[in-house]
Amino acid sequence: MVKNDAHEPGDVLLSAEEIADVVGRLGREISSDYHGRDLILVNLLKGGVVFLADLIRQLSIPHQIDFLRVSSYEDGTGSSGIVRIIEDLGTNVAGRDVLIVEDVLDSGRTLSYILDMLRIRSPRSLEVCSLLRKQFVTTSPRPTIRYLGKEIPDVFVVGYGLDYNERFRNLPYIAKLVIVEKL
Ligand code: IMP
Ligand code: MG
């Protein structure tokens, strides 16, 4: 690590237009699959909030939303290895059709933990919708994503809700995080 370095958004991986296309497709798939069911979208704060806001506007069926706030990356781009529940759901999900709305699946550790936690609350169904999934090279199994936006390379990304130390969530696109050397 060089002195006086700064992290900035670099190459764009998904433009705002590409994101809109992906979210539209996911919205149509979910609307068709969950027609006539009791859908509750469980959003993972904070990274998934921008995605949720756009996704629900692409749904043509009745649904409820709720939030879970968890933390797996304490700061920066490294995994802490610990999943903490900071704020639990306000809804009883027993007998209901739960769809987890996630920003990005990396190691899958966060999602595995949440799926185990929600499964014992006896939902009628439990599936995952993730905007992004990183290519991953270890042999450890990752949870199945029923609705996937896009597969991306194994790089740290920011924008569209995704942050680096709480920065860059507001970008309308998703970009690779790069280190810019300052003079
Ligand atoms: P996992 O437990 O390794 O799958 O990490 C999942 C969580 O870490 C995601 O829900 C994000 O909140 C965060 N995360 C993983 N990769 C990135 C990234 O590239 N940018 C920003 N946040 C990330
Ligand atoms: Mg997340």
mmCIF file of C-alpha atoms and ligand atoms in Angstrom:
data_model
loop_
_atom_site.group_PDB
_atom_site.id
_atom_site.type_symbol
_atom_site.label_atom_id
_atom_site.label_comp_id
_atom_site.label_asym_id
_atom_site.label_seq_id
_atom_site.Cartn_x
_atom_site.Cartn_y
_atom_site.Cartn_z
ATOM 1 C CA MET A 1 0.000 0.000 0.000
ATOM 2 C CA VAL A 2 1.452 3.342 -1.025
ATOM 3 C CA LYS A 3 1.308 6.411 1.159
ATOM 4 C CA ASN A 4 -1.326 9.032 0.337
ATOM 5 C CA ASP A 5 -3.334 6.583 -1.734
ATOM 6 C CA ALA A 6 -7.031 6.917 -2.352
ATOM 7 C CA HIS A 7 -9.719 4.486 -3.414
ATOM 8 C CA GLU A 8 -11.857 5.637 -6.309
ATOM 9 C CA PRO A 9 -14.404 4.121 -8.692
ATOM 10 C CA GLY A 10 -12.629 2.873 -11.851
ATOM 11 C CA ASP A 11 -13.917 0.826 -14.810
ATOM 12 C CA VAL A 12 -17.697 0.626 -15.004
ATOM 13 C CA LEU A 13 -18.916 -2.982 -14.821
ATOM 14 C CA LEU A 14 -22.631 -2.212 -15.124
ATOM 15 C CA SER A 15 -23.957 1.058 -16.496
ATOM 16 C CA ALA A 16 -27.211 2.593 -15.224
ATOM 17 C CA GLU A 17 -28.913 1.392 -18.437
ATOM 18 C CA GLU A 18 -27.654 -2.181 -17.984
ATOM 19 C CA ILE A 19 -28.799 -2.166 -14.360
ATOM 20 C CA ALA A 20 -32.269 -0.987 -15.419
ATOM 21 C CA ASP A 21 -32.504 -3.833 -17.963
ATOM 22 C CA VAL A 22 -31.447 -6.423 -15.401
ATOM 23 C CA VAL A 23 -33.822 -5.114 -12.721
ATOM 24 C CA GLY A 24 -36.692 -5.043 -15.233
ATOM 25 C CA ARG A 25 -36.073 -8.680 -16.168
ATOM 26 C CA LEU A 26 -35.878 -9.758 -12.518
ATOM 27 C CA GLY A 27 -39.087 -7.876 -11.724
ATOM 28 C CA ARG A 28 -40.940 -9.645 -14.535
ATOM 29 C CA GLU A 29 -39.668 -13.083 -13.484
ATOM 30 C CA ILE A 30 -40.582 -12.544 -9.838
ATOM 31 C CA SER A 31 -44.021 -11.096 -10.719
ATOM 32 C CA SER A 32 -44.805 -14.142 -12.815
ATOM 33 C CA ASP A 33 -43.463 -16.750 -10.356
ATOM 34 C CA TYR A 34 -45.093 -15.252 -7.256
ATOM 35 C CA HIS A 35 -48.470 -14.459 -8.777
ATOM 36 C CA GLY A 36 -51.213 -15.426 -6.265
ATOM 37 C CA ARG A 37 -48.741 -16.058 -3.455
ATOM 38 C CA ASP A 38 -47.896 -14.286 -0.189
ATOM 39 C CA LEU A 39 -44.628 -12.577 -1.125
ATOM 40 C CA ILE A 40 -42.413 -10.823 1.374
ATOM 41 C CA LEU A 41 -39.146 -9.333 0.171
ATOM 42 C CA VAL A 42 -36.462 -9.378 2.848
ATOM 43 C CA ASN A 43 -33.846 -6.790 2.052
ATOM 44 C CA LEU A 44 -30.348 -6.833 3.460
ATOM 45 C CA LEU A 45 -29.312 -3.395 4.631
ATOM 46 C CA LYS A 46 -27.589 -1.351 3.753
ATOM 47 C CA GLY A 47 -26.071 -2.405 0.420
ATOM 48 C CA GLY A 48 -29.289 -3.837 -1.020
ATOM 49 C CA VAL A 49 -31.508 -0.815 -0.467
ATOM 50 C CA VAL A 50 -31.047 0.882 -3.841
ATOM 51 C CA PHE A 51 -31.665 -2.410 -5.630
ATOM 52 C CA LEU A 52 -34.834 -3.045 -3.581
ATOM 53 C CA ALA A 53 -36.194 0.418 -4.300
ATOM 54 C CA ASP A 54 -35.871 -0.153 -8.044
ATOM 55 C CA LEU A 55 -36.946 -3.810 -7.957
ATOM 56 C CA ILE A 56 -40.292 -3.232 -6.237
ATOM 57 C CA ARG A 57 -41.206 -0.652 -8.879
ATOM 58 C CA GLN A 58 -40.847 -3.447 -11.445
ATOM 59 C CA LEU A 59 -43.234 -5.772 -9.557
ATOM 60 C CA SER A 60 -46.816 -6.040 -10.762
ATOM 61 C CA ILE A 61 -48.031 -8.223 -7.856
ATOM 62 C CA PRO A 62 -48.885 -7.429 -4.213
ATOM 63 C CA HIS A 63 -45.953 -7.827 -1.827
ATOM 64 C CA GLN A 64 -44.589 -6.696 1.511
ATOM 65 C CA ILE A 65 -41.065 -5.530 2.281
ATOM 66 C CA ASP A 66 -38.997 -5.901 5.430
ATOM 67 C CA PHE A 67 -35.396 -5.353 6.373
ATOM 68 C CA LEU A 68 -32.594 -7.232 8.024
ATOM 69 C CA ARG A 69 -29.453 -5.390 8.928
ATOM 70 C CA VAL A 70 -26.405 -7.537 9.077
ATOM 71 C CA SER A 71 -22.711 -6.882 8.960
ATOM 72 C CA SER A 72 -20.079 -9.206 7.579
ATOM 73 C CA TYR A 73 -17.477 -6.768 6.356
ATOM 74 C CA GLU A 74 -16.601 -4.579 9.315
ATOM 75 C CA ASP A 75 -14.814 -2.053 7.127
ATOM 76 C CA GLY A 76 -12.902 -1.823 3.871
ATOM 77 C CA THR A 77 -12.815 -4.713 1.441
ATOM 78 C CA GLY A 78 -11.799 -7.565 3.731
ATOM 79 C CA SER A 79 -14.184 -10.085 5.255
ATOM 80 C CA SER A 80 -14.283 -10.121 9.033
ATOM 81 C CA GLY A 81 -15.514 -13.694 9.012
ATOM 82 C CA ILE A 82 -18.234 -12.750 11.463
ATOM 83 C CA VAL A 83 -21.889 -12.208 10.576
ATOM 84 C CA ARG A 84 -23.680 -10.002 13.055
ATOM 85 C CA ILE A 85 -27.436 -9.355 13.144
ATOM 86 C CA ILE A 86 -27.708 -5.653 13.896
ATOM 87 C CA GLU A 87 -31.463 -5.347 13.299
ATOM 88 C CA ASP A 88 -33.931 -8.214 12.917
ATOM 89 C CA LEU A 89 -37.151 -8.410 10.880
ATOM 90 C CA GLY A 90 -40.319 -6.825 12.209
ATOM 91 C CA THR A 91 -42.482 -9.501 10.566
ATOM 92 C CA ASN A 92 -43.288 -13.119 11.351
ATOM 93 C CA VAL A 93 -42.415 -14.999 8.163
ATOM 94 C CA ALA A 94 -43.977 -18.347 9.164
ATOM 95 C CA GLY A 95 -46.041 -19.769 6.299
ATOM 96 C CA ARG A 96 -45.093 -16.952 3.922
ATOM 97 C CA ASP A 97 -43.143 -16.786 0.655
ATOM 98 C CA VAL A 98 -39.856 -15.157 1.562
ATOM 99 C CA LEU A 99 -37.545 -13.751 -1.087
ATOM 100 C CA ILE A 100 -34.230 -12.393 0.147
ATOM 101 C CA VAL A 101 -33.056 -9.380 -1.859
ATOM 102 C CA GLU A 102 -29.274 -9.099 -1.749
ATOM 103 C CA ASP A 103 -26.766 -6.830 -3.479
ATOM 104 C CA VAL A 104 -23.825 -9.158 -4.074
ATOM 105 C CA LEU A 105 -22.916 -12.745 -3.293
ATOM 106 C CA ASP A 106 -19.214 -13.059 -2.591
ATOM 107 C CA SER A 107 -18.126 -15.932 -0.316
ATOM 108 C CA GLY A 108 -21.769 -16.624 0.480
ATOM 109 C CA ARG A 109 -21.056 -16.619 4.177
ATOM 110 C CA THR A 110 -23.523 -13.853 4.989
ATOM 111 C CA LEU A 111 -26.317 -15.416 2.978
ATOM 112 C CA SER A 112 -25.766 -18.939 4.327
ATOM 113 C CA TYR A 113 -26.091 -17.611 7.831
ATOM 114 C CA ILE A 114 -29.283 -15.701 7.043
ATOM 115 C CA LEU A 115 -30.856 -18.622 5.176
ATOM 116 C CA ASP A 116 -30.234 -20.916 8.171
ATOM 117 C CA MET A 117 -31.680 -18.304 10.508
ATOM 118 C CA LEU A 118 -34.834 -17.770 8.425
ATOM 119 C CA ARG A 119 -35.399 -21.448 7.633
ATOM 120 C CA ILE A 120 -36.064 -22.272 11.280
ATOM 121 C CA ARG A 121 -38.829 -19.631 11.281
ATOM 122 C CA SER A 122 -40.786 -21.945 8.908
ATOM 123 C CA PRO A 123 -41.511 -19.811 5.838
ATOM 124 C CA ARG A 124 -43.637 -21.492 3.156
ATOM 125 C CA SER A 125 -40.800 -20.882 0.686
ATOM 126 C CA LEU A 126 -37.388 -19.281 0.916
ATOM 127 C CA GLU A 127 -35.479 -18.070 -2.152
ATOM 128 C CA VAL A 128 -32.784 -15.532 -2.999
ATOM 129 C CA CYS A 129 -32.614 -12.715 -5.520
ATOM 130 C CA SER A 130 -29.139 -11.192 -5.880
ATOM 131 C CA LEU A 131 -28.181 -8.398 -8.231
ATOM 132 C CA LEU A 132 -24.584 -9.625 -8.518
ATOM 133 C CA ARG A 133 -22.641 -12.804 -7.963
ATOM 134 C CA LYS A 134 -18.854 -12.836 -7.968
ATOM 135 C CA GLN A 135 -16.924 -15.560 -9.701
ATOM 136 C CA PHE A 136 -15.479 -17.561 -6.869
ATOM 137 C CA VAL A 137 -12.638 -20.022 -6.885
ATOM 138 C CA THR A 138 -12.788 -22.061 -3.682
ATOM 139 C CA THR A 139 -14.609 -25.342 -3.354
ATOM 140 C CA SER A 140 -16.837 -24.270 -0.453
ATOM 141 C CA PRO A 141 -20.506 -24.396 -1.542
ATOM 142 C CA ARG A 142 -22.440 -21.172 -1.917
ATOM 143 C CA PRO A 143 -26.207 -20.739 -1.561
ATOM 144 C CA THR A 144 -28.318 -21.105 -4.695
ATOM 145 C CA ILE A 145 -29.512 -17.834 -6.228
ATOM 146 C CA ARG A 146 -32.982 -18.318 -7.734
ATOM 147 C CA TYR A 147 -32.957 -14.861 -9.388
ATOM 148 C CA LEU A 148 -29.546 -13.583 -10.464
ATOM 149 C CA GLY A 149 -28.877 -10.209 -12.060
ATOM 150 C CA LYS A 150 -25.340 -10.618 -13.300
ATOM 151 C CA GLU A 151 -22.164 -12.613 -12.744
ATOM 152 C CA ILE A 152 -19.105 -10.361 -12.244
ATOM 153 C CA PRO A 153 -15.349 -10.957 -11.868
ATOM 154 C CA ASP A 154 -13.896 -11.411 -8.397
ATOM 155 C CA VAL A 155 -13.158 -7.720 -7.790
ATOM 156 C CA PHE A 156 -14.380 -5.244 -5.202
ATOM 157 C CA VAL A 157 -17.158 -3.095 -6.626
ATOM 158 C CA VAL A 158 -18.937 0.094 -5.541
ATOM 159 C CA GLY A 159 -22.022 2.045 -6.552
ATOM 160 C CA TYR A 160 -25.775 1.424 -6.731
ATOM 161 C CA GLY A 161 -25.912 0.867 -2.952
ATOM 162 C CA LEU A 162 -22.557 -0.863 -2.629
ATOM 163 C CA ASP A 163 -19.993 0.989 -0.561
ATOM 164 C CA TYR A 164 -16.355 1.179 0.319
ATOM 165 C CA ASN A 165 -16.174 2.478 3.910
ATOM 166 C CA GLU A 166 -19.655 4.021 3.433
ATOM 167 C CA ARG A 167 -18.657 5.854 0.249
ATOM 168 C CA PHE A 168 -19.909 5.589 -3.315
ATOM 169 C CA ARG A 169 -23.371 4.107 -2.564
ATOM 170 C CA ASN A 170 -24.899 6.978 -4.529
ATOM 171 C CA LEU A 171 -23.291 6.176 -7.887
ATOM 172 C CA PRO A 172 -25.981 5.269 -10.445
ATOM 173 C CA TYR A 173 -23.671 2.609 -11.947
ATOM 174 C CA ILE A 174 -21.481 -0.199 -10.580
ATOM 175 C CA ALA A 175 -17.727 0.255 -10.909
ATOM 176 C CA LYS A 176 -14.569 -1.527 -9.913
ATOM 177 C CA LEU A 177 -12.780 0.058 -6.945
ATOM 178 C CA VAL A 178 -9.249 1.121 -7.799
ATOM 179 C CA ILE A 179 -6.379 2.652 -5.866
ATOM 180 C CA VAL A 180 -5.278 5.983 -7.244
ATOM 181 C CA GLU A 181 -1.795 7.103 -6.291
ATOM 182 C CA LYS A 182 -1.700 10.712 -5.174
ATOM 183 C CA LEU A 183 1.391 12.882 -5.577
HETATM 184 P P1 IMP B 1 -20.126 -12.650 1.563
HETATM 185 O O1 IMP B 1 -20.583 -13.063 2.926
HETATM 186 O O2 IMP B 1 -18.643 -12.895 1.360
HETATM 187 O O3 IMP B 1 -20.938 -13.295 0.443
HETATM 188 O O4 IMP B 1 -20.263 -11.062 1.479
HETATM 189 C C1 IMP B 1 -21.466 -10.511 1.233
HETATM 190 C C2 IMP B 1 -21.606 -9.076 1.677
HETATM 191 O O5 IMP B 1 -20.363 -8.370 1.702
HETATM 192 C C3 IMP B 1 -22.451 -8.379 0.632
HETATM 193 O O6 IMP B 1 -23.809 -8.475 0.969
HETATM 194 C C4 IMP B 1 -21.932 -6.974 0.647
HETATM 195 O O7 IMP B 1 -22.631 -6.206 1.593
HETATM 196 C C5 IMP B 1 -20.482 -7.122 1.045
HETATM 197 N N1 IMP B 1 -19.648 -7.148 -0.172
HETATM 198 C C6 IMP B 1 -19.111 -8.225 -0.778
HETATM 199 N N2 IMP B 1 -18.444 -7.876 -1.889
HETATM 200 C C7 IMP B 1 -18.563 -6.529 -1.989
HETATM 201 C C8 IMP B 1 -18.097 -5.565 -2.961
HETATM 202 O O8 IMP B 1 -17.415 -5.870 -3.954
HETATM 203 N N3 IMP B 1 -18.430 -4.265 -2.719
HETATM 204 C C9 IMP B 1 -19.165 -3.868 -1.650
HETATM 205 N N4 IMP B 1 -19.645 -4.737 -0.735
HETATM 206 C C10 IMP B 1 -19.338 -6.062 -0.894
HETATM 207 MG MG MG B 2 -25.101 -7.003 1.356
#
